[in-house]
Amino acid sequence: MYEPIRTKSVHTMAATTSPDFPHRSREEELDIQLAGHLAALLATTDELRALAPTADLDTTDLDTAAERLSEQVARLRGGLPPVRSSAPAGGRDRDAAGLHRRAHALAGRALVVAASRADTAAAILAAERMDAHAAAERVDARTSAEPLADRELASH
């Protein structure tokens, strides 16, 4: 009734793997994602560190955070340390408040990925950085609003 299949199928089974196509596990993909988010957070931290002398920021906290971020990125990349810039990227978000907002968002992304891969050390570090950048952003917002309030009073 049915004719047997005489040729090989052009479709592959879902369970078979092809040796010519590299496959990564979910854990490897999450490691890559987390390392990327932490490396971006490290770059932003370095930008804040370069801006610190002019913005009256606490450099010891930024130095400690950069060191811890660097260790986590190296761990996730199999011991390969992250590339760090000594000079800040010019032009974009040169104000401290903008950099703190960007760092807060990056730390949030890192926290989500760290939680999904159950990486406690990276999750704790990301949560600490979120708190630090949120607090610094509030301080920056208050100090930038104070001169405006003084100008408003002087104009009346």
XYZ file of N, CA and C in Angstrom, residues 57 96-101 104 127-147:
87
model
N 33.410 62.579 43.098
C 32.914 61.238 43.371
C 33.898 60.490 44.267
N 27.931 62.987 35.326
C 27.939 61.867 36.269
C 26.561 61.236 36.417
N 25.503 62.050 36.405
C 24.146 61.505 36.572
C 23.788 60.566 35.420
N 24.144 60.929 34.210
C 23.869 60.068 33.055
C 24.646 58.764 33.125
N 25.895 58.849 33.558
C 26.695 57.636 33.702
C 26.147 56.738 34.811
N 25.674 57.333 35.894
C 25.083 56.533 36.974
C 23.799 55.858 36.500
N 22.997 56.559 35.703
C 21.777 55.935 35.157
C 22.125 54.751 34.268
N 23.382 51.900 36.406
C 22.265 51.278 37.119
C 21.515 50.315 36.194
N 23.642 43.613 42.392
C 22.691 44.288 43.281
C 23.373 45.411 44.068
N 24.590 45.171 44.532
C 25.336 46.219 45.238
C 25.612 47.413 44.333
N 25.982 47.135 43.080
C 26.249 48.228 42.141
C 24.977 48.995 41.804
N 23.849 48.285 41.703
C 22.565 48.974 41.466
C 22.281 49.943 42.602
N 22.438 49.461 43.837
C 22.203 50.316 45.005
C 23.137 51.519 45.018
N 24.411 51.273 44.741
C 25.397 52.358 44.774
C 25.101 53.408 43.709
N 24.753 52.970 42.507
C 24.487 53.931 41.432
C 23.157 54.650 41.630
N 22.182 53.981 42.200
C 20.907 54.652 42.496
C 21.117 55.736 43.553
N 21.901 55.418 44.584
C 22.180 56.406 45.632
C 22.991 57.575 45.075
N 23.982 57.277 44.241
C 24.796 58.344 43.654
C 23.976 59.219 42.717
N 23.045 58.611 42.015
C 22.182 59.386 41.119
C 21.277 60.323 41.913
N 20.779 59.851 43.055
C 19.949 60.716 43.905
C 20.757 61.896 44.437
N 22.001 61.634 44.843
C 22.871 62.697 45.335
C 23.152 63.691 44.211
N 23.445 63.191 43.010
C 23.699 64.072 41.866
C 22.481 64.916 41.535
N 21.299 64.322 41.633
C 20.071 65.057 41.327
C 19.847 66.168 42.353
N 20.139 65.873 43.623
C 19.968 66.896 44.666
C 20.958 68.035 44.496
N 22.223 67.715 44.222
C 23.231 68.767 44.094
C 23.018 69.594 42.837
N 22.500 68.992 41.776
C 22.253 69.775 40.562
C 20.985 70.608 40.705
N 20.082 70.225 41.602
C 18.854 70.994 41.801
C 19.078 72.165 42.755
N 20.067 72.082 43.648
C 20.315 73.150 44.611
C 20.684 74.484 43.954
N 21.605 74.514 42.980
C 21.916 75.801 42.356
C 20.714 76.398 41.626
